[in-house]
Amino acid sequence: QTVHWRLVVFGGTSANRIGIGKAATDDFSLTGTSVPDVAVHNLLWTGAGGSAWNTLPGNTNWANTDLANVAAPFITNDNVVINLPGTISVDANGVTAGQLSIGNASGTVALTGGSITGLALVKSAAGTASLNGFNSFPGGVSVTGGILKIESDSALGVNPVSIDGAILRTTADVFTVSNPVNVGTAGVTLD
């Protein structure tokens, strides 16, 4: 739980001090337990607050799996998992994530709007994932299930794409897929 206090400067030039909200001196204490924060969180998409993916503190479309699935905002470099089908509107300025994992068993996860920079993209399960825009996945893209649908030439970035037992689908807006593509033993369907 995050608690905020407004700090106020009191006193003249010789007796400056900082107080919490009023001029009187008050003692206060906090009780409970605290959990150390970590630099990178593991978040699960819930869509509880709408369909926007951005870094606004009030946007709690995610559950923090490090902290008993408490509602949480996305913070740059967090690892994210999306298992619920639906359209997710990526901030127009783009987002930077750790690993992006998409594992919807059915339906389509459509990531629209701004660009996504992530360490890697991992697509599994039988559903469809749809990407557009100019994205970057330095660790590459791994597809082991379902359909990965790309709607722009730069949707997968420039790094290798590994596909094993899945479908790579393009739309009429795609003219070139210039990524190196590694095909696994279960093969790939190009559509």
XYZ file of N, CA and C in Angstrom:
573
model
N 0.856 -1.177 0.000
C 0.000 0.000 0.000
C 0.889 1.223 0.000
N 0.595 2.186 -0.850
C 1.353 3.424 -0.905
C 0.577 4.503 -0.179
N 1.239 5.199 0.732
C 0.624 6.293 1.490
C 1.367 7.563 1.152
N 0.643 8.657 0.918
C 1.258 9.929 0.566
C 0.918 10.974 1.622
N 1.903 11.781 2.006
C 1.684 12.950 2.844
C 2.199 14.167 2.102
N 1.542 15.287 2.303
C 2.019 16.535 1.728
C 2.937 17.194 2.757
N 4.193 17.430 2.382
C 5.146 18.075 3.272
C 5.061 19.580 3.076
N 5.027 20.311 4.201
C 4.895 21.765 4.172
C 6.052 22.375 4.944
N 6.661 23.445 4.414
C 7.747 24.146 5.104
C 7.131 25.180 6.034
N 7.556 25.169 7.308
C 7.072 26.122 8.308
C 8.239 26.910 8.880
N 7.915 28.038 9.504
C 8.913 28.801 10.248
C 9.566 29.883 9.421
N 10.278 30.734 10.109
C 10.981 31.831 9.463
C 12.372 31.411 9.046
N 13.222 32.410 8.835
C 14.572 32.124 8.337
C 15.419 31.381 9.352
N 15.152 31.589 10.660
C 15.996 30.935 11.663
C 15.424 29.606 12.154
N 14.155 29.307 11.860
C 13.541 28.093 12.410
C 12.788 27.312 11.348
N 13.384 27.134 10.202
C 12.708 26.366 9.156
C 12.605 24.906 9.544
N 11.463 24.344 9.269
C 11.274 22.914 9.458
C 10.203 22.437 8.500
N 10.168 21.152 8.320
C 9.167 20.560 7.440
C 8.180 19.804 8.300
N 6.892 20.008 8.037
C 5.847 19.319 8.774
C 4.922 18.606 7.822
N 4.038 17.811 8.391
C 3.066 17.094 7.585
C 1.721 17.779 7.754
N 1.451 18.700 6.852
C 0.124 19.270 6.739
C -0.271 20.395 7.656
N 0.364 20.590 8.838
C -0.018 21.690 9.710
C 1.172 22.144 10.537
N 1.047 23.317 11.151
C 2.179 23.936 11.836
C 2.530 23.262 13.156
N 1.563 22.623 13.820
C 1.837 22.002 15.117
C 2.759 20.800 14.962
N 3.520 20.528 16.026
C 4.390 19.357 16.027
C 3.557 18.133 16.370
N 3.610 17.128 15.550
C 2.847 15.897 15.773
C 3.768 14.702 15.648
N 3.540 13.714 16.485
C 4.204 12.440 16.332
C 3.220 11.499 15.651
N 3.723 10.634 14.824
C 2.850 9.650 14.208
C 3.642 8.368 14.019
N 2.922 7.276 13.881
C 3.573 5.998 13.631
C 2.762 5.223 12.603
N 3.429 4.305 11.968
C 2.780 3.426 11.001
C 2.870 2.013 11.537
N 1.795 1.274 11.400
C 1.820 -0.123 11.821
C 1.494 -0.990 10.601
N 1.910 -2.211 10.666
C 1.646 -3.131 9.573
C 2.947 -3.733 9.079
N 2.858 -4.344 7.935
C 4.043 -4.956 7.349
C 4.353 -4.260 6.037
N 5.588 -4.328 5.659
C 5.961 -3.751 4.382
C 6.629 -4.827 3.536
N 6.508 -4.667 2.248
C 7.133 -5.580 1.308
C 8.146 -4.772 0.516
N 9.393 -5.198 0.506
C 10.380 -4.435 -0.253
C 9.992 -4.337 -1.722
N 10.134 -3.165 -2.273
C 9.847 -2.980 -3.684
C 11.000 -3.550 -4.495
N 10.691 -4.006 -5.679
C 11.720 -4.513 -6.582
C 11.758 -3.630 -7.807
N 12.860 -3.651 -8.508
C 13.020 -2.767 -9.655
C 12.045 -3.117 -10.773
N 11.778 -4.381 -10.980
C 10.890 -4.811 -12.044
C 9.785 -5.674 -11.447
N 8.553 -5.383 -11.826
C 7.413 -6.160 -11.336
C 6.931 -7.112 -12.426
N 6.198 -8.115 -12.010
C 5.560 -9.047 -12.930
C 4.066 -8.768 -12.881
N 3.534 -8.288 -14.003
C 2.148 -7.843 -14.049
C 1.311 -8.724 -14.965
N 0.050 -8.897 -14.580
C -0.913 -9.659 -15.359
C -2.032 -8.710 -15.774
N -2.345 -8.659 -17.074
C -3.394 -7.768 -17.578
C -4.755 -8.209 -17.060
N -5.507 -7.266 -16.464
C -6.870 -7.528 -16.031
C -7.874 -6.703 -16.819
N -7.443 -5.544 -17.308
C -8.353 -4.653 -18.011
C -9.425 -4.081 -17.110
N -9.206 -4.138 -15.787
C -10.216 -3.697 -14.833
C -10.525 -2.209 -14.942
N -9.564 -1.419 -15.413
C -9.779 0.021 -15.491
C -9.982 0.526 -16.898
N -10.169 -0.360 -17.867
C -10.346 0.056 -19.253
C -9.419 -0.707 -20.176
N -9.072 -0.070 -21.287
C -8.269 -0.771 -22.285
C -6.948 -0.076 -22.572
N -6.553 0.898 -21.759
C -5.335 1.668 -22.032
C -4.120 1.050 -21.353
N -3.019 0.990 -22.107
C -1.728 0.568 -21.567
C -0.820 1.786 -21.600
N -0.561 2.333 -20.423
C 0.314 3.503 -20.297
C 0.983 3.468 -18.933
N 1.701 4.524 -18.596
C 2.423 4.569 -17.315
C 1.771 5.530 -16.321
N 0.511 5.871 -16.515
C -0.172 6.758 -15.567
C -0.404 6.018 -14.249
N -0.074 6.634 -13.110
C -0.203 5.950 -11.819
C -1.630 5.486 -11.510
N -2.623 6.191 -11.999
C -4.006 5.808 -11.713
C -4.550 4.723 -12.620
N -3.771 4.305 -13.612
C -4.221 3.283 -14.547
C -3.863 1.906 -13.995
N -4.814 1.287 -13.338
C -4.548 -0.006 -12.694
C -5.199 -1.149 -13.476
N -4.830 -1.262 -14.728
C -5.312 -2.360 -15.572
C -4.516 -3.636 -15.369
N -3.661 -3.666 -14.397
C -2.756 -4.794 -14.176
C -2.904 -5.325 -12.761
N -2.575 -6.589 -12.563
C -2.462 -7.189 -11.233
C -0.990 -7.514 -11.018
N -0.457 -7.085 -9.893
C 0.949 -7.329 -9.570
C 1.056 -8.728 -8.979
N 1.583 -9.666 -9.742
C 1.665 -11.050 -9.269
C 2.744 -11.240 -8.209
N 3.629 -10.240 -8.038
C 4.617 -10.288 -6.960
C 3.981 -9.971 -5.613
N 2.844 -9.276 -5.645
C 2.190 -8.809 -4.418
C 0.745 -9.281 -4.362
N 0.521 -10.571 -4.426
C -0.796 -11.197 -4.260
C -1.841 -10.630 -5.213
N -1.431 -10.305 -6.423
C -2.338 -9.830 -7.476
C -3.068 -8.536 -7.136
N -2.449 -7.696 -6.353
C -3.046 -6.394 -6.053
C -3.051 -5.549 -7.325
N -4.104 -4.747 -7.514
C -4.194 -3.873 -8.684
C -2.997 -2.929 -8.704
N -2.428 -2.738 -9.889
C -1.207 -1.946 -9.980
C -1.120 -1.243 -11.329
N -0.426 -0.120 -11.367
C -0.152 0.512 -12.662
C 1.071 -0.135 -13.310
N 1.203 0.044 -14.611
C 2.385 -0.412 -15.329
C 3.491 0.620 -15.148
N 4.691 0.146 -14.847
C 5.865 1.001 -14.735
C 6.871 0.511 -15.778
N 7.535 1.441 -16.415
C 8.512 1.115 -17.451
C 9.417 -0.037 -17.017
N 9.621 -0.987 -17.890
C 10.448 -2.188 -17.734
C 9.781 -3.330 -16.987
N 8.527 -3.162 -16.535
C 7.832 -4.281 -15.904
C 7.627 -5.402 -16.921
N 7.686 -6.656 -16.445
C 7.332 -7.810 -17.267
C 5.808 -7.914 -17.288
N 5.234 -8.199 -18.450
C 3.778 -8.243 -18.542
C 3.308 -9.537 -19.192
N 2.151 -10.016 -18.701
C 1.490 -11.194 -19.245
C 0.073 -10.785 -19.614
N -0.330 -11.111 -20.837
C -1.687 -10.814 -21.295
C -2.322 -12.126 -21.727
N -3.363 -12.548 -20.992
C -4.061 -13.791 -21.303
C -5.517 -13.560 -21.689
N -6.021 -12.336 -21.473
C -7.415 -12.035 -21.779
C -7.550 -11.441 -23.171
N -8.429 -11.998 -24.022
C -8.621 -11.412 -25.334
C -9.259 -10.026 -25.221
N -8.968 -9.183 -26.183
C -9.523 -7.838 -26.222
C -8.552 -6.901 -26.912
N -9.005 -5.671 -27.129
C -8.166 -4.652 -27.746
C -7.527 -3.809 -26.657
N -6.222 -3.691 -26.705
C -5.471 -2.900 -25.733
C -4.834 -1.749 -26.483
N -5.147 -0.548 -26.044
C -4.657 0.662 -26.702
C -3.352 1.117 -26.047
N -2.248 0.924 -26.759
C -0.931 1.303 -26.252
C -0.776 2.820 -26.352
N -0.226 3.429 -25.316
C -0.025 4.871 -25.270
C 0.611 5.374 -26.569
N 0.147 6.518 -27.049
C 0.640 7.074 -28.318
C 2.150 7.307 -28.296
N 2.726 7.569 -27.108
C 4.171 7.752 -26.977
C 4.913 6.435 -26.848
N 4.184 5.326 -26.837
C 4.792 4.008 -26.717
C 5.017 3.603 -25.271
N 5.324 2.342 -25.063
C 5.659 1.807 -23.744
C 6.915 0.958 -23.868
N 7.658 0.865 -22.762
C 8.851 0.021 -22.699
C 8.639 -1.002 -21.604
N 8.615 -2.263 -21.987
C 8.360 -3.352 -21.045
C 9.588 -4.238 -20.937
N 9.557 -5.133 -19.963
C 10.536 -6.211 -19.910
C 10.083 -7.249 -20.926
N 9.795 -8.456 -20.484
C 9.271 -9.479 -21.390
C 7.770 -9.300 -21.534
N 7.276 -9.356 -22.760
C 5.850 -9.321 -23.067
C 5.434 -10.735 -23.424
N 4.553 -11.328 -22.613
C 4.067 -12.690 -22.858
C 2.575 -12.637 -23.143
N 2.168 -13.245 -24.257
C 0.755 -13.283 -24.632
C 0.347 -14.744 -24.698
N -0.650 -15.131 -23.890
C -1.035 -16.536 -23.798
C -2.533 -16.749 -23.768
N -3.274 -16.004 -24.586
C -4.729 -16.188 -24.628
C -5.087 -17.509 -25.295
N -5.960 -18.266 -24.651
C -6.342 -19.582 -25.166
C -7.318 -19.477 -26.325
N -8.026 -18.360 -26.434
C -8.984 -18.152 -27.517
C -9.092 -16.656 -27.787
N -9.820 -16.303 -28.839
C -10.015 -14.893 -29.143
C -8.732 -14.224 -29.602
N -8.770 -12.877 -29.637
C -7.637 -12.095 -30.122
C -7.218 -11.050 -29.105
N -5.932 -10.982 -28.845
C -5.333 -9.861 -28.118
C -4.810 -8.920 -29.194
N -5.440 -7.757 -29.334
C -5.039 -6.784 -30.347
C -4.342 -5.615 -29.660
N -3.052 -5.467 -29.922
C -2.281 -4.359 -29.365
C -2.221 -3.273 -30.432
N -2.909 -2.165 -30.183
C -3.026 -1.094 -31.170
C -2.431 0.193 -30.616
N -2.217 1.157 -31.489
C -1.751 2.470 -31.060
C -0.252 2.608 -31.145
N 0.365 3.054 -30.035
C 1.794 3.344 -30.006
C 2.668 2.106 -30.066
N 3.967 2.354 -30.112
C 4.941 1.270 -30.248
C 5.233 0.602 -28.910
N 5.704 -0.625 -28.991
C 6.103 -1.395 -27.816
C 7.578 -1.743 -27.955
N 8.338 -1.400 -26.938
C 9.719 -1.850 -26.839
C 9.763 -2.831 -25.682
N 10.211 -4.034 -25.933
C 10.267 -5.045 -24.888
C 11.512 -5.884 -25.045
N 11.958 -6.497 -23.958
C 13.129 -7.365 -24.048
C 12.883 -8.495 -25.027
N 11.681 -9.063 -24.972
C 11.315 -10.158 -25.872
C 9.798 -10.245 -25.926
N 9.290 -10.866 -26.993
C 7.868 -11.167 -27.123
C 7.726 -12.675 -27.162
N 6.883 -13.221 -26.278
C 6.626 -14.657 -26.237
C 5.136 -14.863 -26.448
N 4.762 -15.543 -27.537
C 3.361 -15.840 -27.849
C 3.153 -17.339 -27.726
N 2.193 -17.722 -26.851
C 1.869 -19.138 -26.663
C 0.348 -19.286 -26.656
N -0.140 -20.489 -26.485
C -1.566 -20.831 -26.425
C -2.233 -20.659 -27.785
N -3.501 -21.070 -27.891
C -4.177 -21.235 -29.178
C -4.774 -19.958 -29.760
N -4.868 -18.891 -28.983
C -5.492 -17.659 -29.456
C -4.628 -16.897 -30.445
N -5.125 -15.719 -30.825
C -4.443 -14.846 -31.780
C -3.897 -13.627 -31.062
N -2.706 -13.196 -31.452
C -2.137 -11.925 -30.995
C -1.913 -11.077 -32.232
N -2.363 -9.831 -32.187
C -2.257 -8.932 -33.326
C -1.427 -7.718 -32.944
N -0.412 -7.396 -33.762
C 0.487 -6.271 -33.506
C 0.538 -5.351 -34.705
N 0.623 -4.043 -34.427
C 0.888 -3.094 -35.496
C 1.963 -2.136 -35.005
N 2.239 -1.102 -35.747
C 3.189 -0.092 -35.309
C 4.629 -0.494 -35.511
N 5.513 0.299 -34.905
C 6.954 0.083 -34.986
C 7.417 -0.406 -33.624
N 7.630 -1.692 -33.497
C 7.982 -2.297 -32.219
C 9.429 -2.761 -32.224
N 9.945 -3.023 -31.031
C 11.325 -3.474 -30.894
C 11.410 -4.527 -29.800
N 11.957 -5.681 -30.158
C 12.143 -6.773 -29.206
C 13.575 -7.281 -29.353
N 14.549 -6.640 -28.670
C 15.965 -7.017 -28.836
C 16.242 -8.496 -28.580
N 15.478 -9.128 -27.685
C 15.660 -10.552 -27.407
C 14.936 -11.440 -28.387
N 14.276 -10.859 -29.377
C 13.578 -11.619 -30.393
C 12.146 -11.941 -30.038
N 11.526 -12.715 -30.918
C 10.119 -13.100 -30.798
C 10.046 -14.618 -30.847
N 9.275 -15.205 -29.930
C 9.080 -16.655 -29.890
C 7.584 -16.945 -29.969
N 7.188 -17.773 -30.929
C 5.786 -18.117 -31.114
C 5.661 -19.634 -31.077
N 4.924 -20.143 -30.072
C 4.791 -21.595 -29.918
C 3.340 -22.056 -29.931
N 2.435 -21.173 -30.288
C 1.040 -21.578 -30.340
C 0.165 -20.500 -30.930
N -0.935 -20.919 -31.538
C -1.908 -19.986 -32.052
C -1.426 -19.217 -33.263
N -1.887 -17.976 -33.356
C -1.613 -17.131 -34.515
C -0.966 -15.837 -34.056
N 0.122 -15.465 -34.700
C 0.708 -14.145 -34.516
C 0.418 -13.365 -35.794
N -0.424 -12.352 -35.663
C -0.860 -11.554 -36.812
C -0.141 -10.211 -36.776
N 0.542 -9.884 -37.869
C 1.238 -8.600 -37.924
C 0.563 -7.707 -38.961
N 0.413 -6.432 -38.583
C -0.316 -5.490 -39.413
C 0.555 -4.353 -39.931
N 1.867 -4.472 -39.749
C 2.803 -3.495 -40.320
C 4.150 -4.183 -40.516
N 4.958 -3.637 -41.431
C 6.271 -4.235 -41.716
C 7.164 -4.273 -40.485
N 7.000 -3.323 -39.588
C 7.896 -3.197 -38.433
C 7.270 -3.695 -37.131
N 6.185 -4.443 -37.216
C 5.484 -4.904 -36.016
C 6.331 -5.823 -35.143
N 7.274 -6.561 -35.759
C 8.094 -7.510 -35.004
C 9.500 -6.987 -34.742
N 9.769 -5.728 -35.080
C 11.117 -5.199 -34.921
C 12.028 -5.779 -35.989
N 13.305 -5.947 -35.655
C 14.274 -6.432 -36.646
C 15.006 -7.695 -36.209
N 14.779 -8.150 -34.995
C 15.510 -9.302 -34.462
C 14.834 -10.621 -34.859
N 15.504 -11.757 -34.617
C 14.973 -13.049 -35.067
C 13.608 -13.399 -34.475
N 12.850 -14.127 -35.280
C 11.551 -14.652 -34.881
C 11.652 -16.171 -34.934
N 11.334 -16.833 -33.821
C 11.331 -18.302 -33.767
C 9.883 -18.762 -33.701
N 9.511 -19.646 -34.624
C 8.136 -20.144 -34.680
C 8.174 -21.660 -34.675
N 7.368 -22.246 -33.795
C 7.325 -23.705 -33.683
C 5.879 -24.132 -33.462
N 5.261 -24.658 -34.501
C 3.893 -25.152 -34.379
C 2.859 -24.048 -34.299
N 3.070 -22.953 -35.004
C 2.158 -21.815 -34.945
C 1.975 -21.219 -36.332
N 1.150 -20.175 -36.401
C 0.840 -19.504 -37.660
C 1.339 -18.075 -37.599
N 2.028 -17.639 -38.656
C 2.396 -16.240 -38.825
C 1.515 -15.687 -39.930
N 0.676 -14.716 -39.573
C -0.300 -14.164 -40.515
C 0.018 -12.692 -40.750
N -0.087 -12.259 -41.993
C 0.091 -10.841 -42.315
C -1.209 -10.292 -42.886
N -1.327 -8.963 -42.857
C -2.475 -8.300 -43.468
C -2.018 -7.624 -44.749
N -2.956 -7.003 -45.448
C -2.640 -6.330 -46.708
C -1.685 -5.154 -46.508
N -1.551 -4.661 -45.259
C -0.653 -3.534 -44.978
C 0.804 -3.962 -44.884
N 1.074 -5.250 -44.868
C 2.445 -5.752 -44.732
C 2.994 -6.106 -46.107
N 4.148 -5.530 -46.433
C 4.778 -5.798 -47.719
C 6.053 -6.628 -47.575
N 6.739 -6.474 -46.431
C 7.999 -7.180 -46.227
C 8.129 -7.595 -44.764
N 8.495 -8.850 -44.540
C 8.895 -9.302 -43.212
C 10.381 -9.583 -43.322
N 11.189 -8.676 -42.775
C 12.638 -8.791 -42.978
C 13.360 -9.470 -41.818
N 12.622 -9.903 -40.804
C 13.243 -10.599 -39.680
C 13.773 -11.958 -40.115
N 14.915 -12.385 -39.554
C 15.302 -13.787 -39.732
C 14.261 -14.662 -39.028
N 13.799 -15.714 -39.691
C 12.770 -16.579 -39.120
C 13.354 -17.970 -38.919
N 13.299 -18.451 -37.691
C 13.757 -19.804 -37.349
C 12.527 -20.685 -37.171
N 12.480 -21.790 -37.897
C 11.329 -22.679 -37.848
C 11.670 -23.894 -36.995
N 10.820 -24.177 -36.012
C 11.023 -25.320 -35.131
C 10.564 -26.614 -35.757
N 10.723 -27.714 -35.035
C 10.408 -29.046 -35.555
C 8.921 -29.239 -35.849
N 8.050 -28.504 -35.168
C 6.613 -28.634 -35.413
C 6.168 -27.798 -36.598
N 7.079 -27.037 -37.193
C 6.779 -26.311 -38.408
C 6.076 -24.989 -38.166
N 5.754 -24.329 -39.277
C 5.097 -23.031 -39.245
C 4.157 -22.943 -40.437
N 3.057 -22.255 -40.251
C 2.160 -21.938 -41.368
C 2.270 -20.445 -41.628
N 2.560 -20.075 -42.877
C 2.601 -18.673 -43.270
C 1.306 -18.344 -43.991
N 0.615 -17.336 -43.505
C -0.691 -16.977 -44.067
C -0.629 -15.506 -44.485
